[in-house]
């Protein structure tokens, strides 16, 4: 069954994307002088910097260290989209929330652009933890993670081995490796053969290939035969004024795909992820696979705490539909308060 954002691959010839980042204006330290604001940060990640937004509570007492949550966002999204919807609500409920652009994407640095490397996505979370655990005003022993969609899988994969994370929350979590393998029509091994040929051709031509995460318009989706409600809602969110953002290119470097096909976000989670777990699922299952994957995670986790299924909600409605997002954040807030 076709699933998630990555089912349509419109080939696009390589062109140079001049980076419009404004990282020079990003602060490198976290200040507690102005609670109730969004602080724009630049987080060192080896030779590059990650662009991040730290949402602080309105009523923060500067003398009391805050608990904090690092948000891991869906594939293709940037920090101003789904992550901001959840981070701002967590901050309004007293929890500092840091959401970042992945390396190679959005306003973060990293070449080549548009790379979706699942292992680097996990490392991004750990670098964000580096920043928070050494930040004045943040309690380093009270930091959790919240992953949404593919970010849920990345959060779990990171928490297995980075036990600075004290609690793991997920919303419509997806094991992106499983998703990619499931929609390979001739099987993942055949897909890897084709990708090997494509990489060889890139070497010959000197041009990298990019593919769309999603059709750019509903008309493109219809032309591709993708008229299911989940694809329609994904396009309506990501590719319109409703949720679109100038820093989200809707492009994925094709050489990301072998990495994704070989990735298992939940590998060894049953043995290594000892942190308390909260799972929030959309009640309308659709074809994204997030309901089944969320239930799989729930059963795998050594320390499951709470499972919430939001009746009537679809996968992409969990991104910005106020009633559904508010319900999820209320439950997540209780989870973090009780486990951080």
Backbone as numpy.savetxt, mean C-alpha at the origin, in Angstrom:
# Nx Ny Nz CAx CAy CAz Cx Cy Cz
-9.78 -16.28 -12.61 -10.61 -15.09 -12.61 -9.74 -13.84 -12.61
-10.11 -12.90 -13.44 -9.34 -11.66 -13.45 -9.53 -10.93 -12.14
-8.49 -10.28 -11.69 -8.55 -9.73 -10.34 -7.70 -8.49 -10.18
-8.15 -7.61 -9.31 -7.39 -6.45 -8.87 -7.06 -5.47 -9.97
-6.03 -4.66 -9.73 -5.70 -3.57 -10.62 -4.87 -3.99 -11.82
-4.31 -5.18 -11.76 -3.21 -5.45 -12.67 -3.57 -6.37 -13.81
-4.86 -6.47 -14.12 -5.26 -7.44 -15.13 -5.03 -6.94 -16.55
-5.03 -5.64 -16.75 -4.90 -5.11 -18.10 -3.49 -4.58 -18.28
-2.84 -5.02 -19.31 -1.47 -4.59 -19.54 -1.38 -3.94 -20.91
-1.57 -2.63 -20.96 -1.39 -1.88 -22.18 0.08 -1.51 -22.28
0.76 -1.99 -23.28 2.18 -1.72 -23.40 2.40 -0.26 -23.78
3.35 0.34 -23.13 3.68 1.74 -23.37 5.17 1.85 -23.55
5.58 2.48 -24.61 7.01 2.61 -24.85 7.62 3.54 -23.83
8.88 3.29 -23.53 9.58 4.04 -22.49 9.73 5.50 -22.87
9.47 6.36 -21.91 9.85 7.76 -22.07 10.38 8.22 -20.74
11.15 9.26 -20.76 11.76 9.74 -19.53 10.76 10.59 -18.76
10.56 10.25 -17.49 9.69 11.05 -16.64 10.55 11.95 -15.77
10.53 13.25 -16.10 11.28 14.17 -15.27 10.58 14.27 -13.94
11.35 14.12 -12.92 10.78 14.04 -11.59 10.36 15.42 -11.12
9.07 15.53 -10.76 8.56 16.80 -10.27 8.56 16.87 -8.76
9.37 16.04 -8.13 9.38 16.00 -6.67 9.79 17.35 -6.09
9.28 17.61 -4.93 9.63 18.83 -4.21 10.32 18.45 -2.92
11.18 17.45 -3.00 11.77 16.91 -1.78 12.63 17.91 -1.04
13.15 18.92 -1.75 13.99 19.89 -1.06 13.21 20.62 0.03
11.89 20.65 -0.12 11.08 21.33 0.90 10.64 20.39 2.00
11.00 19.13 1.91 10.58 18.16 2.92 11.52 18.21 4.11
10.92 18.18 5.29 11.71 18.21 6.50 12.32 16.84 6.76
13.45 16.82 7.40 14.10 15.56 7.73 13.91 15.18 9.20
13.31 16.04 9.97 13.05 15.73 11.37 11.58 15.93 11.67
11.11 15.33 12.74 9.71 15.41 13.13 9.59 16.37 14.30
8.71 17.35 14.16 8.50 18.34 15.20 7.18 18.07 15.90
7.13 18.34 17.18 5.88 18.20 17.93 5.29 19.56 18.27
5.78 20.61 17.64 5.33 21.95 18.03 3.94 22.28 17.51
3.52 21.62 16.41 2.25 21.96 15.80 1.39 20.71 15.60
0.76 20.23 16.67 -0.14 19.09 16.51 -1.33 19.48 15.65
-2.03 18.48 15.11 -3.17 18.77 14.27 -2.78 19.20 12.88
-1.61 18.82 12.44 -1.15 19.22 11.13 -0.56 18.02 10.41
-0.28 18.21 9.12 0.43 17.21 8.35 1.85 17.71 8.13
2.81 16.97 8.61 4.21 17.32 8.40 4.76 16.54 7.22
5.39 17.24 6.31 5.98 16.63 5.13 7.43 16.26 5.44
7.74 15.00 5.28 9.04 14.47 5.69 9.82 13.93 4.51
11.12 13.93 4.68 12.02 13.23 3.77 12.78 12.21 4.60
12.55 10.93 4.29 13.12 9.84 5.08 14.26 9.20 4.31
15.49 9.21 4.86 16.61 8.58 4.16 16.39 7.08 3.99
16.64 6.63 2.77 16.52 5.20 2.46 17.75 4.83 1.64
18.86 4.60 2.34 20.11 4.38 1.62 20.46 5.61 0.80
20.71 5.44 -0.50 21.12 6.58 -1.33 19.97 7.46 -1.80
18.72 7.07 -1.50 17.57 7.87 -1.94 16.76 8.30 -0.73
15.77 9.14 -0.97 14.89 9.63 0.07 13.45 9.27 -0.25
12.70 8.94 0.79 11.28 8.66 0.67 10.49 9.90 1.08
9.49 10.24 0.29 8.59 11.33 0.64 7.45 10.77 1.49
7.18 11.42 2.62 6.17 10.91 3.54 5.41 12.06 4.17
4.19 11.78 4.59 3.36 12.72 5.33 3.05 12.13 6.69
3.33 12.90 7.73 3.00 12.48 9.10 1.79 13.27 9.57
0.70 12.56 9.82 -0.54 13.17 10.31 -0.52 13.11 11.83
-0.61 14.28 12.47 -0.54 14.36 13.92 -1.90 14.67 14.53
-2.17 14.16 15.72 -3.46 14.44 16.37 -3.63 15.91 16.70
-4.88 16.37 16.65 -5.18 17.76 16.99 -4.88 18.07 18.45
-5.16 17.11 19.31 -5.07 17.37 20.75 -3.80 16.79 21.36
-2.76 16.66 20.53 -1.54 16.04 21.05 -0.93 16.87 22.18
-0.65 16.19 23.28 0.06 16.80 24.41 1.55 16.62 24.14
2.25 17.72 23.93 3.65 17.63 23.52 4.53 16.95 24.55
4.02 16.80 25.78 4.83 16.16 26.82 4.63 14.64 26.86
3.63 14.13 26.17 3.33 12.70 26.21 3.68 12.06 24.89
4.55 11.06 24.88 4.89 10.38 23.62 3.65 9.73 22.99
3.59 9.82 21.68 2.45 9.29 20.94 2.71 7.87 20.47
1.64 7.09 20.39 1.73 5.85 19.61 1.57 6.24 18.14
2.07 5.41 17.26 2.09 5.77 15.84 1.84 4.53 14.99
1.39 4.78 13.76 1.13 3.72 12.79 1.75 4.13 11.46
2.46 3.19 10.83 2.96 3.38 9.47 1.97 2.74 8.51
1.54 3.49 7.49 0.59 2.97 6.53 1.30 2.47 5.28
0.91 1.27 4.86 1.39 0.67 3.61 0.23 0.65 2.63
0.37 1.34 1.51 -0.75 1.63 0.64 -0.88 0.63 -0.51
-2.01 0.65 -1.22 -2.20 -0.28 -2.34 -1.20 -0.05 -3.47
-1.03 -1.07 -4.31 -0.22 -0.92 -5.50 -0.79 0.18 -6.38
0.08 0.99 -6.93 -0.23 2.11 -7.83 -0.61 3.39 -7.12
-0.90 3.34 -5.81 -1.39 4.54 -5.14 -0.25 5.35 -4.55
-0.53 6.63 -4.28 0.43 7.51 -3.62 -0.17 7.98 -2.30
0.65 8.65 -1.52 0.31 8.95 -0.13 -0.90 9.86 0.02
-1.23 10.63 -1.02 -2.35 11.56 -0.92 -3.69 10.88 -1.15
-3.68 9.61 -1.50 -4.92 8.92 -1.84 -5.46 8.11 -0.66
-5.51 6.81 -0.79 -6.12 5.97 0.24 -5.43 6.13 1.58
-4.10 6.21 1.55 -3.33 6.35 2.78 -3.73 7.57 3.57
-3.94 8.70 2.87 -4.33 9.93 3.55 -5.73 9.81 4.15
-6.63 9.10 3.47 -7.98 8.92 4.02 -7.95 8.22 5.37
-7.09 7.23 5.50 -6.99 6.50 6.76 -6.10 7.23 7.77
-4.99 7.79 7.31 -4.06 8.47 8.23 -4.72 9.66 8.91
-5.46 10.45 8.14 -6.10 11.63 8.73 -7.13 11.24 9.78
-7.84 10.15 9.54 -8.84 9.71 10.50 -8.19 9.13 11.76
-7.10 8.40 11.59 -6.40 7.89 12.77 -5.87 9.05 13.61
-5.31 10.06 12.95 -4.79 11.22 13.68 -5.91 11.93 14.44
-7.07 12.03 13.82 -8.21 12.67 14.49 -8.63 11.91 15.73
-8.25 10.65 15.81 -8.58 9.81 16.96 -7.39 9.62 17.90
-6.34 10.43 17.71 -5.25 10.46 18.68 -4.03 9.65 18.34
-3.97 9.06 17.14 -2.84 8.22 16.75 -2.05 8.90 15.64
-0.76 9.10 15.84 0.08 9.64 14.78 0.15 8.62 13.65
0.02 9.07 12.41 -0.03 8.15 11.28 0.87 8.67 10.17
1.81 7.83 9.77 2.77 8.19 8.73 2.47 7.39 7.47
2.26 8.10 6.36 2.01 7.45 5.08 3.06 7.94 4.09
3.62 7.03 3.30 4.74 7.38 2.43 4.49 6.92 1.01
5.19 7.56 0.08 5.25 7.07 -1.29 6.34 6.00 -1.36
6.06 4.88 -2.02 7.10 3.86 -2.15 8.29 4.40 -2.93
9.46 3.85 -2.68 10.61 4.18 -3.51 10.26 3.91 -4.97
10.74 4.77 -5.86 10.52 4.67 -7.31 9.16 5.19 -7.74
8.34 5.68 -6.79 6.99 6.10 -7.14 6.64 7.41 -6.45
5.61 8.08 -6.97 5.13 9.31 -6.36 6.22 10.35 -6.25
6.33 10.98 -5.08 7.34 12.00 -4.85 8.61 11.45 -4.20
8.65 10.14 -3.99 9.88 9.53 -3.48 10.90 9.39 -4.60
12.16 9.33 -4.20 13.23 9.14 -5.17 13.37 7.67 -5.51
14.22 7.39 -6.48 14.51 6.02 -6.88 14.31 5.82 -8.37
15.32 5.29 -9.01 15.27 4.97 -10.43 15.46 3.46 -10.59
14.80 2.88 -11.59 13.88 3.49 -12.56 12.53 3.79 -11.92
11.82 4.71 -12.55 10.51 5.09 -12.03 9.49 3.97 -12.30
8.44 3.96 -11.49 7.29 3.06 -11.65 7.61 1.61 -11.34
8.70 1.36 -10.62 9.02 0.00 -10.22 8.15 -0.41 -9.03
7.54 -1.58 -9.11 6.79 -2.15 -7.99 7.52 -3.41 -7.55
8.46 -3.22 -6.65 9.26 -4.32 -6.14 8.70 -4.67 -4.76
8.08 -5.84 -4.59 7.43 -6.14 -3.31 8.41 -6.19 -2.15
9.64 -6.58 -2.41 10.63 -6.65 -1.33 11.06 -5.25 -0.91
11.22 -4.36 -1.88 11.55 -2.98 -1.54 10.37 -2.28 -0.86
9.15 -2.66 -1.22 7.99 -2.09 -0.54 8.02 -2.42 0.95
8.42 -3.64 1.27 8.57 -4.00 2.68 9.69 -3.22 3.35
10.80 -3.05 2.64 11.92 -2.29 3.20 11.53 -0.84 3.44
10.66 -0.29 2.59 10.19 1.08 2.80 9.56 1.22 4.18
8.78 0.22 4.58 8.14 0.27 5.90 9.20 0.29 6.99
10.24 -0.52 6.83 11.28 -0.56 7.86 12.05 0.75 7.93
12.28 1.40 6.81 12.94 2.71 6.84 12.04 3.76 7.50
10.73 3.65 7.28 9.81 4.55 7.98 9.87 4.32 9.48
10.01 3.06 9.88 10.18 2.75 11.31 11.46 3.34 11.85
12.53 3.31 11.06 13.78 3.95 11.49 13.53 5.40 11.87
12.75 6.09 11.03 12.47 7.50 11.28 11.63 7.69 12.54
10.61 6.86 12.71 9.70 7.05 13.85 10.33 6.62 15.17
11.11 5.55 15.16 11.67 5.06 16.43 12.71 6.00 17.01
13.24 6.89 16.20 14.22 7.86 16.69 13.66 9.27 16.76
12.36 9.42 16.53 11.75 10.75 16.49 11.31 11.19 17.88
11.62 12.43 18.25 11.11 12.95 19.53 9.59 13.01 19.48
8.97 12.63 20.58 7.52 12.71 20.65 6.80 11.46 20.22
7.53 10.47 19.70 6.94 9.20 19.32 7.49 8.11 20.22
6.60 7.29 20.77 7.03 6.19 21.63 7.51 5.03 20.76
8.79 4.72 20.77 9.31 3.68 19.87 8.79 2.28 20.19
8.22 2.10 21.37 7.67 0.80 21.74 6.19 0.68 21.42
5.63 1.72 20.79 4.19 1.72 20.50 3.95 2.13 19.05
4.57 1.37 18.14 4.41 1.64 16.71 3.81 0.41 16.03
2.76 0.64 15.28 2.11 -0.42 14.53 2.18 -0.14 13.04
1.53 -1.01 12.28 1.47 -0.84 10.84 0.04 -1.09 10.39
-0.37 -0.38 9.34 -1.68 -0.59 8.72 -1.46 -0.76 7.23
-1.86 -1.91 6.69 -1.72 -2.17 5.27 -3.07 -2.30 4.60
-3.20 -1.69 3.42 -4.46 -1.68 2.69 -4.23 -2.32 1.32
-5.10 -3.26 0.95 -5.00 -3.97 -0.33 -3.62 -4.63 -0.42
-2.88 -4.42 -1.51 -1.54 -5.01 -1.60 -0.65 -4.57 -0.44
-0.89 -3.34 0.06 -0.14 -2.87 1.22 -0.37 -3.72 2.45
-1.54 -4.40 2.52 -1.77 -5.31 3.63 -0.83 -6.49 3.60
-0.60 -7.02 2.39 0.38 -8.10 2.26 1.78 -7.63 2.57
2.14 -6.43 2.09 3.47 -5.90 2.38 3.66 -5.68 3.89
2.61 -5.23 4.56 2.69 -5.00 6.01 2.93 -6.31 6.75
2.20 -7.35 6.35 2.36 -8.65 6.99 3.77 -9.20 6.74
4.21 -9.12 5.52 5.53 -9.66 5.15 6.63 -8.96 5.94
6.49 -7.67 6.16 7.49 -6.91 6.91 7.42 -7.23 8.40
6.21 -7.31 8.92 6.04 -7.55 10.36 6.60 -8.90 10.79
6.63 -9.87 9.87 7.18 -11.19 10.23 8.58 -11.08 10.80
9.40 -10.22 10.20 10.82 -10.16 10.57 11.24 -8.84 11.20
10.39 -7.84 11.16 10.69 -6.57 11.81 9.77 -6.43 13.02
10.26 -6.91 14.16 9.42 -6.95 15.35 9.44 -5.64 16.13
9.98 -4.59 15.52 9.70 -3.26 16.06 8.23 -2.92 15.86
7.60 -3.56 14.88 6.16 -3.42 14.67 5.45 -4.20 15.77
4.62 -3.50 16.54 3.99 -4.13 17.71 2.54 -4.56 17.46
1.93 -4.10 16.37 0.56 -4.51 16.05 0.35 -4.34 14.56
-0.40 -5.26 13.95 -0.60 -5.27 12.50 -2.09 -5.14 12.19
-2.45 -4.07 11.51 -3.81 -3.90 11.03 -3.85 -4.02 9.52
-4.91 -4.61 8.98 -5.06 -4.73 7.54 -6.49 -4.40 7.14
-6.64 -3.79 5.98 -7.95 -3.53 5.39 -7.94 -4.11 3.98
-8.91 -4.93 3.67 -9.00 -5.67 2.41 -7.61 -6.15 1.94
-6.91 -6.93 2.77 -5.53 -7.30 2.45 -5.44 -8.25 1.26
-4.39 -8.04 0.47 -4.16 -8.85 -0.73 -2.72 -9.35 -0.72
-2.57 -10.64 -0.97 -1.25 -11.22 -1.23 -1.00 -11.02 -2.72
-0.27 -9.98 -3.08 -0.17 -9.59 -4.49 0.50 -10.66 -5.34
1.39 -11.45 -4.75 1.99 -12.54 -5.50 0.95 -13.57 -5.89
0.09 -13.93 -4.96 -0.97 -14.89 -5.24 -1.92 -14.35 -6.31
-2.21 -13.04 -6.22 -3.09 -12.43 -7.21 -2.49 -12.50 -8.61
-1.22 -12.16 -8.73 -0.57 -12.21 -10.04 -0.53 -13.63 -10.59
-0.21 -14.59 -9.73 -0.16 -15.97 -10.21 -1.54 -16.46 -10.65
-2.58 -16.02 -9.97 -3.92 -16.52 -10.25 -4.48 -16.01 -11.57
-4.05 -14.84 -12.01 -4.62 -14.36 -13.27 -3.69 -14.57 -14.46
-2.64 -15.34 -14.31 -1.80 -15.73 -15.44 -2.54 -16.82 -16.21
-3.09 -16.53 -17.40 -3.98 -17.49 -18.07 -3.34 -18.83 -18.39
-2.04 -18.85 -18.68 -1.34 -20.09 -19.00 -0.47 -20.57 -17.86
-0.65 -19.96 -16.69 0.12 -20.34 -15.52 1.31 -19.41 -15.31
1.78 -19.30 -14.07 2.87 -18.37 -13.76 4.18 -18.70 -14.44
4.48 -19.99 -14.63 5.74 -20.34 -15.29 5.76 -19.84 -16.73
4.63 -20.00 -17.43 4.54 -19.50 -18.80 4.64 -17.98 -18.82
4.05 -17.33 -17.83 4.15 -15.87 -17.75 5.59 -15.43 -17.56
6.33 -16.17 -16.74 7.74 -15.84 -16.52 8.56 -16.04 -17.80
8.23 -17.06 -18.61 8.91 -17.25 -19.88 8.71 -16.04 -20.79
7.46 -15.57 -20.86 7.16 -14.41 -21.70 7.85 -13.16 -21.18
7.90 -13.02 -19.87 8.57 -11.85 -19.28 10.08 -11.91 -19.51
10.64 -13.10 -19.52 12.07 -13.24 -19.83 12.35 -12.76 -21.24
11.48 -13.14 -22.19 11.65 -12.68 -23.57 11.52 -11.16 -23.65
10.58 -10.61 -22.90 10.39 -9.16 -22.90 11.61 -8.44 -22.34
12.20 -9.00 -21.30 13.40 -8.37 -20.70 14.56 -8.43 -21.69
14.68 -9.54 -22.41 15.73 -9.64 -23.43 15.54 -8.58 -24.50
14.30 -8.37 -24.90 14.02 -7.36 -25.93 14.32 -5.95 -25.40
14.04 -5.72 -24.13 14.40 -4.43 -23.54 15.90 -4.20 -23.61
16.66 -5.25 -23.33 18.11 -5.12 -23.41 18.58 -4.77 -24.81
17.93 -5.34 -25.81 18.31 -5.07 -27.20 17.94 -3.66 -27.62
16.73 -3.23 -27.19 16.23 -1.94 -27.65 16.71 -0.77 -26.80
17.11 -1.07 -25.55 17.49 0.01 -24.64 16.29 0.76 -24.09
15.09 0.23 -24.28 13.87 0.88 -23.80 13.15 -0.02 -22.82
12.75 0.55 -21.69 11.98 -0.19 -20.70 10.49 -0.12 -21.05
9.80 -1.20 -20.78 8.37 -1.28 -21.05 7.58 -1.00 -19.79
6.55 -0.20 -19.94 5.61 0.07 -18.85 4.23 -0.40 -19.26
3.47 -0.85 -18.28 2.10 -1.30 -18.51 1.18 -0.56 -17.54
-0.07 -0.43 -17.93 -1.05 0.19 -17.05 -1.44 -0.74 -15.92
-1.59 -0.17 -14.74 -2.25 -0.91 -13.66 -3.73 -1.09 -14.00
-4.33 -0.03 -14.53 -5.76 0.02 -14.81 -5.99 0.64 -16.18
-7.12 0.36 -16.81 -7.51 1.18 -17.95 -7.63 2.64 -17.50
-7.27 3.56 -18.38 -7.30 4.97 -17.99 -8.71 5.55 -17.95
-9.64 4.92 -18.67 -11.01 5.41 -18.69 -11.96 4.22 -18.65
-13.21 4.50 -18.33 -14.22 3.45 -18.36 -14.43 2.93 -19.78
-14.24 3.83 -20.76 -14.36 3.40 -22.15 -13.27 2.39 -22.50
-12.05 2.64 -22.02 -10.96 1.68 -22.25 -11.27 0.34 -21.58
-11.85 0.42 -20.39 -12.20 -0.82 -19.68 -13.24 -1.62 -20.45
-14.25 -0.93 -20.96 -15.29 -1.60 -21.72 -14.71 -2.23 -22.99
-13.83 -1.50 -23.67 -13.21 -2.01 -24.88 -12.39 -3.26 -24.60
-11.82 -3.36 -23.40 -11.03 -4.52 -23.02 -11.88 -5.64 -22.44
-13.20 -5.43 -22.37 -14.09 -6.45 -21.84 -14.11 -6.50 -20.33
-13.68 -5.43 -19.68 -13.62 -5.40 -18.21 -14.76 -4.51 -17.70
-15.92 -5.11 -17.56 -17.11 -4.36 -17.15 -17.61 -4.76 -15.76
-16.84 -5.58 -15.05 -17.26 -5.99 -13.71 -17.24 -4.80 -12.76
-17.98 -4.90 -11.68 -18.14 -3.76 -10.77 -16.82 -3.35 -10.12
-15.94 -4.30 -9.84 -14.69 -3.94 -9.16 -13.77 -3.14 -10.07
-13.62 -3.56 -11.33 -12.80 -2.78 -12.25 -13.42 -1.41 -12.46
-14.74 -1.38 -12.61 -15.42 -0.09 -12.80 -15.18 0.83 -11.61
-15.29 0.30 -10.40 -15.08 1.14 -9.22 -13.61 1.53 -9.07
-12.70 0.65 -9.46 -11.28 0.99 -9.40 -10.95 2.14 -10.34
-11.45 2.07 -11.58 -11.21 3.14 -12.55 -11.85 4.43 -12.06
-13.07 4.32 -11.55 -13.78 5.50 -11.07 -13.04 6.16 -9.91
-12.39 5.35 -9.07 -11.62 5.94 -7.98 -10.30 6.53 -8.48
-9.47 5.71 -9.09 -8.10 6.11 -9.40 -7.97 7.08 -10.57
-8.88 6.99 -11.55 -8.66 7.71 -12.80 -9.64 8.85 -13.02
-10.26 9.32 -11.96 -11.15 10.49 -12.04 -10.78 11.45 -10.91
-11.44 12.59 -10.89 -11.16 13.57 -9.84 -11.49 13.04 -8.45
-12.33 12.03 -8.39 -12.71 11.47 -7.10 -11.50 11.06 -6.28
-10.57 10.32 -6.88 -9.41 9.84 -6.13 -8.10 10.00 -6.85
-8.13 10.50 -8.08 -6.90 10.62 -8.86 -5.94 11.64 -8.26
-4.66 11.46 -8.55 -3.63 12.37 -8.06 -2.56 12.52 -9.12
-2.05 13.72 -9.26 -1.08 14.00 -10.32 0.20 13.18 -10.18
0.51 12.69 -8.98 1.75 11.93 -8.77 1.56 10.43 -8.96
0.33 10.00 -9.21 0.05 8.59 -9.47 0.00 8.39 -10.99
0.98 7.68 -11.53 1.11 7.57 -12.99 0.23 6.50 -13.60
-0.29 5.57 -12.79 -1.03 4.41 -13.28 -0.16 3.51 -14.16
1.15 3.60 -14.00 2.07 2.79 -14.79 2.91 1.89 -13.89
3.19 0.71 -14.38 4.05 -0.24 -13.67 5.13 -0.71 -14.64
6.37 -0.63 -14.17 7.48 -1.12 -14.98 7.31 -2.62 -15.17
7.36 -3.10 -16.40 7.08 -4.51 -16.67 8.05 -5.43 -15.94
9.28 -4.98 -15.71 10.23 -5.84 -15.02 9.89 -6.01 -13.53
8.82 -5.34 -13.07 8.29 -5.62 -11.73 7.62 -6.98 -11.68
7.05 -7.41 -12.80 6.14 -8.55 -12.77 6.79 -9.88 -12.39
8.01 -10.19 -12.83 8.63 -11.42 -12.34 8.81 -11.42 -10.83
9.12 -10.26 -10.25 9.26 -10.18 -8.80 7.93 -10.46 -8.12
6.86 -9.91 -8.67 5.55 -10.10 -8.08 5.07 -11.54 -8.23
5.35 -12.15 -9.36 4.93 -13.53 -9.58 5.61 -14.50 -8.61
6.81 -14.18 -8.17 7.54 -15.06 -7.26 7.39 -14.70 -5.79
6.49 -13.78 -5.49 6.38 -13.24 -4.13 5.22 -13.89 -3.38
5.42 -14.14 -2.11 4.35 -14.65 -1.24 4.33 -13.82 0.03
3.37 -12.91 0.12 3.31 -11.99 1.26 3.09 -12.70 2.59
2.48 -13.87 2.56 2.12 -14.55 3.80 3.09 -15.69 4.16
4.17 -15.83 3.41 5.09 -16.93 3.66 5.68 -16.84 5.08
5.54 -17.91 5.84 6.04 -18.03 7.20 5.33 -17.12 8.20
4.23 -16.50 7.78 3.50 -15.64 8.73 3.02 -16.44 9.93
2.67 -17.70 9.71 2.18 -18.52 10.81 3.26 -18.81 11.85
4.53 -18.69 11.47 5.62 -18.95 12.40 6.28 -17.68 12.94
6.28 -16.62 12.15 7.11 -15.47 12.50 6.33 -14.23 12.90
5.09 -14.08 12.44 4.35 -12.86 12.73 3.58 -13.03 14.04
4.25 -12.74 15.12 3.66 -12.95 16.44 2.81 -11.78 16.93
2.83 -10.67 16.21 2.11 -9.48 16.67 0.59 -9.68 16.61
-0.15 -8.95 17.45 -1.61 -8.96 17.35 -2.05 -8.51 15.95
-3.12 -9.12 15.44 -3.60 -8.85 14.09 -5.06 -8.43 14.09
-5.33 -7.37 13.33 -6.70 -6.93 13.04 -6.92 -7.06 11.53
-8.00 -7.70 11.12 -8.35 -7.82 9.70 -9.71 -7.17 9.48
-9.79 -6.26 8.51 -11.05 -5.64 8.11 -11.31 -6.01 6.65
-12.48 -6.60 6.40 -12.81 -7.07 5.06 -14.07 -6.41 4.54
-14.16 -6.32 3.21 -15.37 -5.85 2.56 -16.33 -7.02 2.42
-17.59 -6.81 2.76 -18.56 -7.89 2.75 -18.98 -8.33 1.36
-18.95 -7.42 0.38 -19.23 -7.82 -1.00 -17.93 -8.32 -1.61
-17.86 -9.60 -1.86 -16.56 -10.20 -2.18 -16.02 -9.81 -3.55
-16.86 -9.64 -4.55 -16.37 -9.23 -5.86 -15.34 -10.20 -6.41
-14.41 -9.68 -7.22 -13.41 -10.57 -7.83 -11.97 -10.14 -7.54
-11.79 -9.35 -6.49 -10.43 -8.92 -6.16 -9.66 -9.98 -5.39
-10.35 -10.88 -4.77 -9.69 -11.91 -3.97 -9.39 -11.48 -2.55
-9.67 -10.24 -2.19 -9.24 -9.75 -0.87 -10.00 -10.43 0.27
-11.26 -10.81 0.04 -12.00 -11.47 1.11 -11.36 -12.82 1.44
-11.13 -13.62 0.41 -10.54 -14.95 0.64 -9.12 -14.83 1.21
-8.35 -13.87 0.71 -6.98 -13.72 1.20 -6.98 -13.21 2.64
-7.93 -12.33 2.95 -8.03 -11.86 4.33 -8.39 -12.98 5.28
-9.29 -13.86 4.86 -9.65 -15.00 5.70 -8.47 -15.96 5.83
-7.71 -16.13 4.76 -6.51 -16.98 4.84 -5.53 -16.41 5.86
-5.32 -15.09 5.80 -4.42 -14.45 6.76 -4.92 -14.64 8.18
-6.22 -14.46 8.37 -6.81 -14.61 9.70 -6.54 -15.99 10.28
-6.65 -17.00 9.43 -6.43 -18.37 9.88 -4.95 -18.68 10.10
-4.08 -18.02 9.34 -2.64 -18.26 9.46 -2.04 -17.62 10.70
-2.54 -16.45 11.07 -1.88 -15.62 12.08 -1.85 -16.30 13.44
-0.68 -16.30 14.11 -0.60 -16.90 15.44 -1.36 -16.12 16.50
-1.56 -14.81 16.27 -2.18 -13.98 17.31 -3.28 -13.10 16.72
-4.32 -13.72 16.14 -5.43 -12.92 15.61 -6.24 -12.32 16.75
-6.60 -11.06 16.62 -7.33 -10.38 17.69 -8.76 -10.07 17.29
-8.94 -9.53 16.07 -10.29 -9.11 15.70 -10.47 -9.21 14.19
-11.60 -9.73 13.78 -11.99 -9.83 12.37 -13.27 -9.05 12.18
-13.25 -8.10 11.24 -14.42 -7.28 10.96 -14.79 -7.40 9.49
-16.04 -7.74 9.21 -16.54 -7.77 7.84 -17.60 -6.68 7.72
-17.38 -5.73 6.81 -18.28 -4.59 6.65 -19.31 -4.94 5.58
-20.51 -5.23 6.01 -21.57 -5.66 5.10 -21.85 -4.59 4.05
-22.00 -5.04 2.81 -22.38 -4.14 1.72 -21.23 -3.43 1.05
-20.08 -3.40 1.70 -18.93 -2.68 1.14 -18.24 -3.51 0.08
-17.80 -2.87 -0.98 -16.94 -3.49 -1.97 -15.49 -3.12 -1.71
-14.58 -3.83 -2.34 -13.14 -3.61 -2.12 -12.77 -2.14 -2.27
-13.13 -1.54 -3.39 -12.69 -0.17 -3.66 -13.51 0.86 -2.91
-14.69 0.47 -2.43 -15.45 1.38 -1.58 -14.79 1.52 -0.22
-13.92 0.57 0.15 -13.17 0.69 1.39 -12.05 1.72 1.29
-11.85 2.28 0.11 -10.80 3.28 -0.07 -11.24 4.67 0.38
-12.52 5.02 0.09 -12.90 6.40 0.38 -14.37 6.61 0.71
-15.19 5.56 0.70 -16.59 5.74 1.06 -16.66 6.05 2.56
-17.10 7.28 2.93 -16.97 7.71 4.34 -17.55 6.74 5.37
-18.74 6.21 5.11 -19.36 5.33 6.11 -18.51 4.09 6.35
-17.97 3.53 5.27 -17.19 2.31 5.40 -15.81 2.59 6.00
-15.17 3.66 5.54 -13.85 3.99 6.07 -13.94 4.37 7.54
-14.95 5.15 7.90 -15.11 5.54 9.31 -15.33 4.31 10.19
-16.13 3.37 9.71 -16.37 2.16 10.50 -15.08 1.37 10.69
-14.30 1.26 9.62 -13.03 0.54 9.71 -12.08 1.23 10.67
-11.99 2.56 10.58 -11.04 3.30 11.41 -11.45 3.25 12.88
-12.72 3.29 13.17 -13.17 3.16 14.56 -12.68 1.84 15.14
-12.84 0.77 14.38 -12.42 -0.55 14.86 -10.90 -0.63 14.98
-10.21 -0.06 13.98 -8.74 -0.06 14.01 -8.21 0.77 15.18
-8.86 1.88 15.46 -8.42 2.71 16.58 -8.49 1.93 17.89
-9.58 1.23 18.11 -9.70 0.42 19.32 -8.60 -0.64 19.37
-8.34 -1.23 18.21 -7.30 -2.26 18.13 -5.94 -1.69 18.52
-5.58 -0.53 17.95 -4.27 0.04 18.23 -4.17 0.53 19.67
-5.22 1.15 20.16 -5.20 1.63 21.56 -5.00 0.46 22.53
-5.60 -0.66 22.22 -5.52 -1.81 23.12 -4.25 -2.63 22.94
-3.56 -2.46 21.82 -2.41 -3.33 21.54 -1.11 -2.58 21.32
-1.12 -1.28 21.44 0.13 -0.50 21.35 0.44 0.13 22.70
